[in-house]
Amino acid sequence: MRVLLSNDDGVDAPGLQALTSKLSRSDDEVWVVAPATEQSAQSHSLTMHRPLRVIRHGERRFAVTGTPADCIYLALHHVMPERPDIVVSGVNAGSNLGTDVHYSGTVAAAREACLQGLPAIAISLESAHDADRAAQWGTATAIAERVIRSVVAAPLPPRVFLNVNVPNLPLPEVKGLKACRLSDRFYQPFVEERHDPRGRAYLWIGGRHSHFSDDPDSDGPAIEEGWATVTPMMATSTVEDLITSLKGWTDA
């Protein structure tokens, strides 16, 4: 099996290294094409107004001076001589739950692969940035391998990819893998104004996580209960069920 790995944390990120190591122990042909630097929260942006560079780091390991979506695009149309059987983005340091998927570069890499007609999975490890808890990369890579084998054995429908989140627990403590919908994830937004040494104002934006929607079958509450979650997602965004009702006031 030929596997393409990418991420948004960068080519040297520990989650990507752990997944590469895990999959390289089998007979799989593992390729890595990932950002040269961290590209978190870049969503599905492509670089159109400056040149991109591809830097070889090994036989099948490359860094791209661009976004996660750039990495997938270049991997498929420039770097790899043959298309992969599956694309996996991650393991991301930190969860991509609920509505966060719209901002995530990790999820966007999988979405881009799906748009290019390939099976794709995004996988993230909850609380991997927590200095008080060791990141359980082994748990994440074990679950990633399980999901990869399942998708290869039973292919997903066209235009569907998977978003997987793993609790930061030792593998025996994870309750299992649960199929979930996306949660609504609520934040307290903030804009922080600071000043540079010359007194000019600049801004930092962000949000402090408040809570998830109260839906036990959605990914946020499930991961808080110790489940690894898998959510099927559409690469396209049309709400097909509303097409007919919209024709009540459109012209065609």
PDB file of C-alpha atoms in Angstrom, residues 21-238:
ATOM      1  CA  SER A  21       7.509   5.348  12.101  1.00  0.00           C
ATOM      2  CA  LYS A  22       4.381   3.285  12.801  1.00  0.00           C
ATOM      3  CA  LEU A  23       3.467   2.758   9.161  1.00  0.00           C
ATOM      4  CA  SER A  24       7.059   2.212   8.032  1.00  0.00           C
ATOM      5  CA  ARG A  25       7.263  -0.963  10.128  1.00  0.00           C
ATOM      6  CA  SER A  26       4.963  -2.715   7.662  1.00  0.00           C
ATOM      7  CA  ASP A  27       5.445  -3.281   3.945  1.00  0.00           C
ATOM      8  CA  ASP A  28       3.743   0.027   3.162  1.00  0.00           C
ATOM      9  CA  GLU A  29       5.445   2.577   0.918  1.00  0.00           C
ATOM     10  CA  VAL A  30       5.247   5.752   3.005  1.00  0.00           C
ATOM     11  CA  TRP A  31       5.657   9.214   1.494  1.00  0.00           C
ATOM     12  CA  VAL A  32       5.779  12.425   3.529  1.00  0.00           C
ATOM     13  CA  VAL A  33       5.011  15.796   1.939  1.00  0.00           C
ATOM     14  CA  ALA A  34       4.396  18.344   4.684  1.00  0.00           C
ATOM     15  CA  PRO A  35       4.812  22.066   5.368  1.00  0.00           C
ATOM     16  CA  ALA A  36       8.324  23.320   6.053  1.00  0.00           C
ATOM     17  CA  THR A  37       6.968  25.352   8.996  1.00  0.00           C
ATOM     18  CA  GLU A  38       3.858  25.260  11.159  1.00  0.00           C
ATOM     19  CA  GLN A  39       0.700  26.083   9.217  1.00  0.00           C
ATOM     20  CA  SER A  40      -1.999  25.584  11.851  1.00  0.00           C
ATOM     21  CA  ALA A  41      -5.371  27.259  11.213  1.00  0.00           C
ATOM     22  CA  GLN A  42      -4.557  27.866   7.539  1.00  0.00           C
ATOM     23  CA  SER A  43      -7.738  26.006   6.580  1.00  0.00           C
ATOM     24  CA  HIS A  44      -7.920  25.156   2.852  1.00  0.00           C
ATOM     25  CA  SER A  45      -5.854  28.066   1.541  1.00  0.00           C
ATOM     26  CA  LEU A  46      -3.656  27.609  -1.528  1.00  0.00           C
ATOM     27  CA  THR A  47      -0.597  29.742  -2.260  1.00  0.00           C
ATOM     28  CA  MET A  48      -1.244  31.602  -5.516  1.00  0.00           C
ATOM     29  CA  HIS A  49       0.738  34.851  -5.214  1.00  0.00           C
ATOM     30  CA  ARG A  50       4.263  33.752  -4.332  1.00  0.00           C
ATOM     31  CA  PRO A  51       6.509  30.897  -5.464  1.00  0.00           C
ATOM     32  CA  LEU A  52       6.601  27.573  -3.644  1.00  0.00           C
ATOM     33  CA  ARG A  53       9.656  25.442  -2.999  1.00  0.00           C
ATOM     34  CA  VAL A  54       9.870  21.693  -2.440  1.00  0.00           C
ATOM     35  CA  ILE A  55      12.825  20.650  -0.279  1.00  0.00           C
ATOM     36  CA  ARG A  56      13.924  17.017  -0.206  1.00  0.00           C
ATOM     37  CA  HIS A  57      14.561  15.690   3.320  1.00  0.00           C
ATOM     38  CA  GLY A  58      15.027  12.047   2.383  1.00  0.00           C
ATOM     39  CA  GLU A  59      14.151   9.373  -0.138  1.00  0.00           C
ATOM     40  CA  ARG A  60      10.386   9.878   0.193  1.00  0.00           C
ATOM     41  CA  ARG A  61      10.283  12.844   2.573  1.00  0.00           C
ATOM     42  CA  PHE A  62       9.719  16.409   1.379  1.00  0.00           C
ATOM     43  CA  ALA A  63       9.001  19.822   2.891  1.00  0.00           C
ATOM     44  CA  VAL A  64       6.941  22.463   1.099  1.00  0.00           C
ATOM     45  CA  THR A  65       7.123  26.195   1.781  1.00  0.00           C
ATOM     46  CA  GLY A  66       3.347  26.444   1.743  1.00  0.00           C
ATOM     47  CA  THR A  67       0.078  25.344   3.287  1.00  0.00           C
ATOM     48  CA  PRO A  68      -1.247  21.831   3.939  1.00  0.00           C
ATOM     49  CA  ALA A  69      -3.455  22.036   0.841  1.00  0.00           C
ATOM     50  CA  ASP A  70      -0.391  23.105  -1.182  1.00  0.00           C
ATOM     51  CA  CYS A  71       1.406  20.007   0.090  1.00  0.00           C
ATOM     52  CA  ILE A  72      -1.283  17.637  -1.150  1.00  0.00           C
ATOM     53  CA  TYR A  73      -1.546  19.415  -4.491  1.00  0.00           C
ATOM     54  CA  LEU A  74       2.210  19.285  -5.094  1.00  0.00           C
ATOM     55  CA  ALA A  75       2.539  15.731  -3.814  1.00  0.00           C
ATOM     56  CA  LEU A  76      -0.038  14.473  -6.298  1.00  0.00           C
ATOM     57  CA  HIS A  77       0.955  16.585  -9.290  1.00  0.00           C
ATOM     58  CA  HIS A  78       4.708  17.080  -8.885  1.00  0.00           C
ATOM     59  CA  VAL A  79       6.456  15.007  -6.221  1.00  0.00           C
ATOM     60  CA  MET A  80       5.056  11.476  -6.403  1.00  0.00           C
ATOM     61  CA  PRO A  81       5.532   9.432  -9.579  1.00  0.00           C
ATOM     62  CA  GLU A  82       2.362   7.431  -8.828  1.00  0.00           C
ATOM     63  CA  ARG A  83      -0.791   8.300  -6.905  1.00  0.00           C
ATOM     64  CA  PRO A  84      -1.103   6.993  -3.343  1.00  0.00           C
ATOM     65  CA  ASP A  85      -3.715   4.487  -2.250  1.00  0.00           C
ATOM     66  CA  ILE A  86      -4.670   6.674   0.717  1.00  0.00           C
ATOM     67  CA  VAL A  87      -3.782  10.063   2.224  1.00  0.00           C
ATOM     68  CA  VAL A  88      -3.502  10.634   5.981  1.00  0.00           C
ATOM     69  CA  SER A  89      -3.095  14.061   7.582  1.00  0.00           C
ATOM     70  CA  GLY A  90      -1.661  14.095  11.100  1.00  0.00           C
ATOM     71  CA  VAL A  91      -1.205  13.181  13.783  1.00  0.00           C
ATOM     72  CA  ASN A  92      -2.097  16.753  14.746  1.00  0.00           C
ATOM     73  CA  ALA A  93      -0.968  18.124  18.107  1.00  0.00           C
ATOM     74  CA  GLY A  94      -4.367  19.046  19.519  1.00  0.00           C
ATOM     75  CA  SER A  95      -7.911  18.057  18.657  1.00  0.00           C
ATOM     76  CA  ASN A  96      -9.901  19.138  15.611  1.00  0.00           C
ATOM     77  CA  LEU A  97     -13.407  18.754  16.991  1.00  0.00           C
ATOM     78  CA  GLY A  98     -16.734  20.218  16.010  1.00  0.00           C
ATOM     79  CA  THR A  99     -16.760  23.461  14.095  1.00  0.00           C
ATOM     80  CA  ASP A 100     -12.974  23.783  14.459  1.00  0.00           C
ATOM     81  CA  VAL A 101     -12.717  21.648  11.317  1.00  0.00           C
ATOM     82  CA  HIS A 102     -13.472  24.744   9.227  1.00  0.00           C
ATOM     83  CA  TYR A 103     -10.233  26.405  10.373  1.00  0.00           C
ATOM     84  CA  SER A 104      -8.014  23.335  10.510  1.00  0.00           C
ATOM     85  CA  GLY A 105      -5.119  22.834   8.111  1.00  0.00           C
ATOM     86  CA  THR A 106      -4.991  19.192   9.179  1.00  0.00           C
ATOM     87  CA  VAL A 107      -8.563  18.605   8.055  1.00  0.00           C
ATOM     88  CA  ALA A 108      -8.031  20.685   4.905  1.00  0.00           C
ATOM     89  CA  ALA A 109      -5.178  18.438   3.768  1.00  0.00           C
ATOM     90  CA  ALA A 110      -7.511  15.439   3.952  1.00  0.00           C
ATOM     91  CA  ARG A 111     -10.273  17.390   2.231  1.00  0.00           C
ATOM     92  CA  GLU A 112      -7.940  18.360  -0.622  1.00  0.00           C
ATOM     93  CA  ALA A 113      -6.967  14.724  -1.113  1.00  0.00           C
ATOM     94  CA  CYS A 114     -10.648  13.785  -1.154  1.00  0.00           C
ATOM     95  CA  LEU A 115     -11.358  16.451  -3.776  1.00  0.00           C
ATOM     96  CA  GLN A 116      -8.546  14.909  -5.813  1.00  0.00           C
ATOM     97  CA  GLY A 117     -10.419  11.598  -5.732  1.00  0.00           C
ATOM     98  CA  LEU A 118      -8.446   9.776  -3.036  1.00  0.00           C
ATOM     99  CA  PRO A 119      -9.445   8.103   0.251  1.00  0.00           C
ATOM    100  CA  ALA A 120      -8.403  10.461   3.030  1.00  0.00           C
ATOM    101  CA  ILE A 121      -8.256  10.659   6.817  1.00  0.00           C
ATOM    102  CA  ALA A 122      -7.416  13.510   9.198  1.00  0.00           C
ATOM    103  CA  ILE A 123      -6.283  12.421  12.662  1.00  0.00           C
ATOM    104  CA  SER A 124      -5.639  14.543  15.742  1.00  0.00           C
ATOM    105  CA  LEU A 125      -4.556  13.920  19.340  1.00  0.00           C
ATOM    106  CA  GLU A 126      -6.424  15.825  22.044  1.00  0.00           C
ATOM    107  CA  SER A 127      -4.391  17.864  24.568  1.00  0.00           C
ATOM    108  CA  ALA A 128      -1.067  17.098  22.900  1.00  0.00           C
ATOM    109  CA  HIS A 129       0.103  20.625  23.816  1.00  0.00           C
ATOM    110  CA  ASP A 130      -0.589  20.084  27.553  1.00  0.00           C
ATOM    111  CA  ALA A 131       2.739  20.435  29.356  1.00  0.00           C
ATOM    112  CA  ASP A 132       1.412  18.455  32.338  1.00  0.00           C
ATOM    113  CA  ARG A 133       0.507  15.351  30.300  1.00  0.00           C
ATOM    114  CA  ALA A 134       2.749  13.324  28.029  1.00  0.00           C
ATOM    115  CA  ALA A 135       1.429  13.163  24.480  1.00  0.00           C
ATOM    116  CA  GLN A 136       0.183   9.634  23.779  1.00  0.00           C
ATOM    117  CA  TRP A 137       1.382   9.414  20.199  1.00  0.00           C
ATOM    118  CA  GLY A 138       1.354   5.623  20.386  1.00  0.00           C
ATOM    119  CA  THR A 139      -2.373   5.649  21.085  1.00  0.00           C
ATOM    120  CA  ALA A 140      -3.032   7.969  18.166  1.00  0.00           C
ATOM    121  CA  THR A 141      -0.924   5.987  15.705  1.00  0.00           C
ATOM    122  CA  ALA A 142      -2.493   2.673  16.747  1.00  0.00           C
ATOM    123  CA  ILE A 143      -5.974   4.069  16.123  1.00  0.00           C
ATOM    124  CA  ALA A 144      -4.801   5.699  12.897  1.00  0.00           C
ATOM    125  CA  GLU A 145      -3.534   2.370  11.613  1.00  0.00           C
ATOM    126  CA  ARG A 146      -6.853   0.704  12.482  1.00  0.00           C
ATOM    127  CA  VAL A 147      -8.822   3.348  10.598  1.00  0.00           C
ATOM    128  CA  ILE A 148      -6.475   3.238   7.592  1.00  0.00           C
ATOM    129  CA  ARG A 149      -6.828  -0.544   7.256  1.00  0.00           C
ATOM    130  CA  SER A 150     -10.613  -0.270   7.608  1.00  0.00           C
ATOM    131  CA  VAL A 151     -10.903   2.385   4.897  1.00  0.00           C
ATOM    132  CA  VAL A 152      -8.690   0.433   2.511  1.00  0.00           C
ATOM    133  CA  ALA A 153     -10.760  -2.720   3.116  1.00  0.00           C
ATOM    134  CA  ALA A 154     -14.126  -0.934   2.762  1.00  0.00           C
ATOM    135  CA  PRO A 155     -13.693   2.202   0.611  1.00  0.00           C
ATOM    136  CA  LEU A 156     -15.598   5.359   1.464  1.00  0.00           C
ATOM    137  CA  PRO A 157     -18.225   6.820  -0.879  1.00  0.00           C
ATOM    138  CA  PRO A 158     -17.043   9.482  -3.348  1.00  0.00           C
ATOM    139  CA  ARG A 159     -16.403  12.928  -1.851  1.00  0.00           C
ATOM    140  CA  VAL A 160     -16.358  11.561   1.712  1.00  0.00           C
ATOM    141  CA  PHE A 161     -13.362  11.628   4.056  1.00  0.00           C
ATOM    142  CA  LEU A 162     -12.916  10.911   7.760  1.00  0.00           C
ATOM    143  CA  ASN A 163     -12.027  13.165  10.677  1.00  0.00           C
ATOM    144  CA  VAL A 164     -10.602  11.189  13.615  1.00  0.00           C
ATOM    145  CA  ASN A 165      -9.870  12.527  17.105  1.00  0.00           C
ATOM    146  CA  VAL A 166      -8.095  10.566  19.822  1.00  0.00           C
ATOM    147  CA  PRO A 167      -8.148  11.243  23.586  1.00  0.00           C
ATOM    148  CA  ASN A 168      -4.744  11.776  25.158  1.00  0.00           C
ATOM    149  CA  LEU A 169      -4.856   8.516  27.114  1.00  0.00           C
ATOM    150  CA  PRO A 170      -2.874   5.273  27.153  1.00  0.00           C
ATOM    151  CA  LEU A 171      -4.425   2.921  24.608  1.00  0.00           C
ATOM    152  CA  PRO A 172      -5.936   0.512  27.211  1.00  0.00           C
ATOM    153  CA  GLU A 173      -7.831   3.451  28.757  1.00  0.00           C
ATOM    154  CA  VAL A 174      -9.523   4.491  25.502  1.00  0.00           C
ATOM    155  CA  LYS A 175     -13.113   3.202  25.490  1.00  0.00           C
ATOM    156  CA  GLY A 176     -13.010   2.421  21.782  1.00  0.00           C
ATOM    157  CA  LEU A 177     -13.760   4.074  18.459  1.00  0.00           C
ATOM    158  CA  LYS A 178     -17.123   5.838  18.199  1.00  0.00           C
ATOM    159  CA  ALA A 179     -18.828   7.125  15.039  1.00  0.00           C
ATOM    160  CA  CYS A 180     -20.030  10.667  15.747  1.00  0.00           C
ATOM    161  CA  ARG A 181     -21.369  13.817  14.164  1.00  0.00           C
ATOM    162  CA  LEU A 182     -19.565  17.119  14.601  1.00  0.00           C
ATOM    163  CA  SER A 183     -20.293  19.093  17.757  1.00  0.00           C
ATOM    164  CA  ASP A 184     -20.974  22.771  17.976  1.00  0.00           C
ATOM    165  CA  ARG A 185     -17.925  24.125  19.767  1.00  0.00           C
ATOM    166  CA  PHE A 186     -18.354  27.401  21.620  1.00  0.00           C
ATOM    167  CA  TYR A 187     -15.621  29.932  22.348  1.00  0.00           C
ATOM    168  CA  GLN A 188     -15.266  33.207  24.167  1.00  0.00           C
ATOM    169  CA  PRO A 189     -13.656  35.343  21.432  1.00  0.00           C
ATOM    170  CA  PHE A 190     -10.987  37.866  22.324  1.00  0.00           C
ATOM    171  CA  VAL A 191      -8.975  40.547  20.573  1.00  0.00           C
ATOM    172  CA  GLU A 192      -5.843  41.541  22.452  1.00  0.00           C
ATOM    173  CA  GLU A 193      -4.227  44.866  21.628  1.00  0.00           C
ATOM    174  CA  ARG A 194      -0.510  45.291  22.221  1.00  0.00           C
ATOM    175  CA  HIS A 195       2.073  47.884  21.219  1.00  0.00           C
ATOM    176  CA  ASP A 196       5.423  47.501  19.528  1.00  0.00           C
ATOM    177  CA  PRO A 197       8.568  49.303  20.802  1.00  0.00           C
ATOM    178  CA  ARG A 198       7.613  52.345  18.704  1.00  0.00           C
ATOM    179  CA  GLY A 199       4.189  52.564  20.302  1.00  0.00           C
ATOM    180  CA  ARG A 200       2.207  51.321  17.299  1.00  0.00           C
ATOM    181  CA  ALA A 201      -0.753  49.076  18.055  1.00  0.00           C
ATOM    182  CA  TYR A 202      -1.047  45.516  16.795  1.00  0.00           C
ATOM    183  CA  LEU A 203      -3.612  42.797  17.522  1.00  0.00           C
ATOM    184  CA  TRP A 204      -3.796  39.123  18.483  1.00  0.00           C
ATOM    185  CA  ILE A 205      -7.088  37.316  17.938  1.00  0.00           C
ATOM    186  CA  GLY A 206      -8.237  34.063  19.483  1.00  0.00           C
ATOM    187  CA  GLY A 207     -10.859  32.299  21.537  1.00  0.00           C
ATOM    188  CA  ARG A 208     -11.020  30.480  24.860  1.00  0.00           C
ATOM    189  CA  HIS A 209     -12.898  27.200  24.622  1.00  0.00           C
ATOM    190  CA  SER A 210     -16.098  27.348  26.635  1.00  0.00           C
ATOM    191  CA  HIS A 211     -18.097  24.172  25.954  1.00  0.00           C
ATOM    192  CA  PHE A 212     -19.487  21.771  23.373  1.00  0.00           C
ATOM    193  CA  SER A 213     -23.103  21.351  22.364  1.00  0.00           C
ATOM    194  CA  ASP A 214     -24.939  18.905  24.618  1.00  0.00           C
ATOM    195  CA  ASP A 215     -25.161  16.018  22.158  1.00  0.00           C
ATOM    196  CA  PRO A 216     -23.782  12.683  23.414  1.00  0.00           C
ATOM    197  CA  ASP A 217     -23.470  11.395  19.846  1.00  0.00           C
ATOM    198  CA  SER A 218     -21.233  14.261  18.752  1.00  0.00           C
ATOM    199  CA  ASP A 219     -17.449  14.253  18.831  1.00  0.00           C
ATOM    200  CA  GLY A 220     -16.773  16.779  21.612  1.00  0.00           C
ATOM    201  CA  PRO A 221     -18.690  15.085  24.449  1.00  0.00           C
ATOM    202  CA  ALA A 222     -17.575  11.654  23.222  1.00  0.00           C
ATOM    203  CA  ILE A 223     -13.880  12.449  23.439  1.00  0.00           C
ATOM    204  CA  GLU A 224     -14.385  13.985  26.890  1.00  0.00           C
ATOM    205  CA  GLU A 225     -15.803  10.591  27.932  1.00  0.00           C
ATOM    206  CA  GLY A 226     -12.698   8.780  26.685  1.00  0.00           C
ATOM    207  CA  TRP A 227     -13.787   7.686  23.219  1.00  0.00           C
ATOM    208  CA  ALA A 228     -11.776   8.071  20.043  1.00  0.00           C
ATOM    209  CA  THR A 229     -14.138   9.576  17.498  1.00  0.00           C
ATOM    210  CA  VAL A 230     -14.539   9.199  13.754  1.00  0.00           C
ATOM    211  CA  THR A 231     -16.736  11.575  11.766  1.00  0.00           C
ATOM    212  CA  PRO A 232     -17.554  11.153   8.071  1.00  0.00           C
ATOM    213  CA  MET A 233     -17.352  14.492   6.282  1.00  0.00           C
ATOM    214  CA  MET A 234     -18.311  15.707   2.816  1.00  0.00           C
ATOM    215  CA  ALA A 235     -15.644  17.426   0.756  1.00  0.00           C
ATOM    216  CA  THR A 236     -18.340  19.459  -0.992  1.00  0.00           C
ATOM    217  CA  SER A 237     -20.761  21.728   0.851  1.00  0.00           C
ATOM    218  CA  THR A 238     -24.065  21.673  -1.035  1.00  0.00           C
TER     219      THR A 238
END
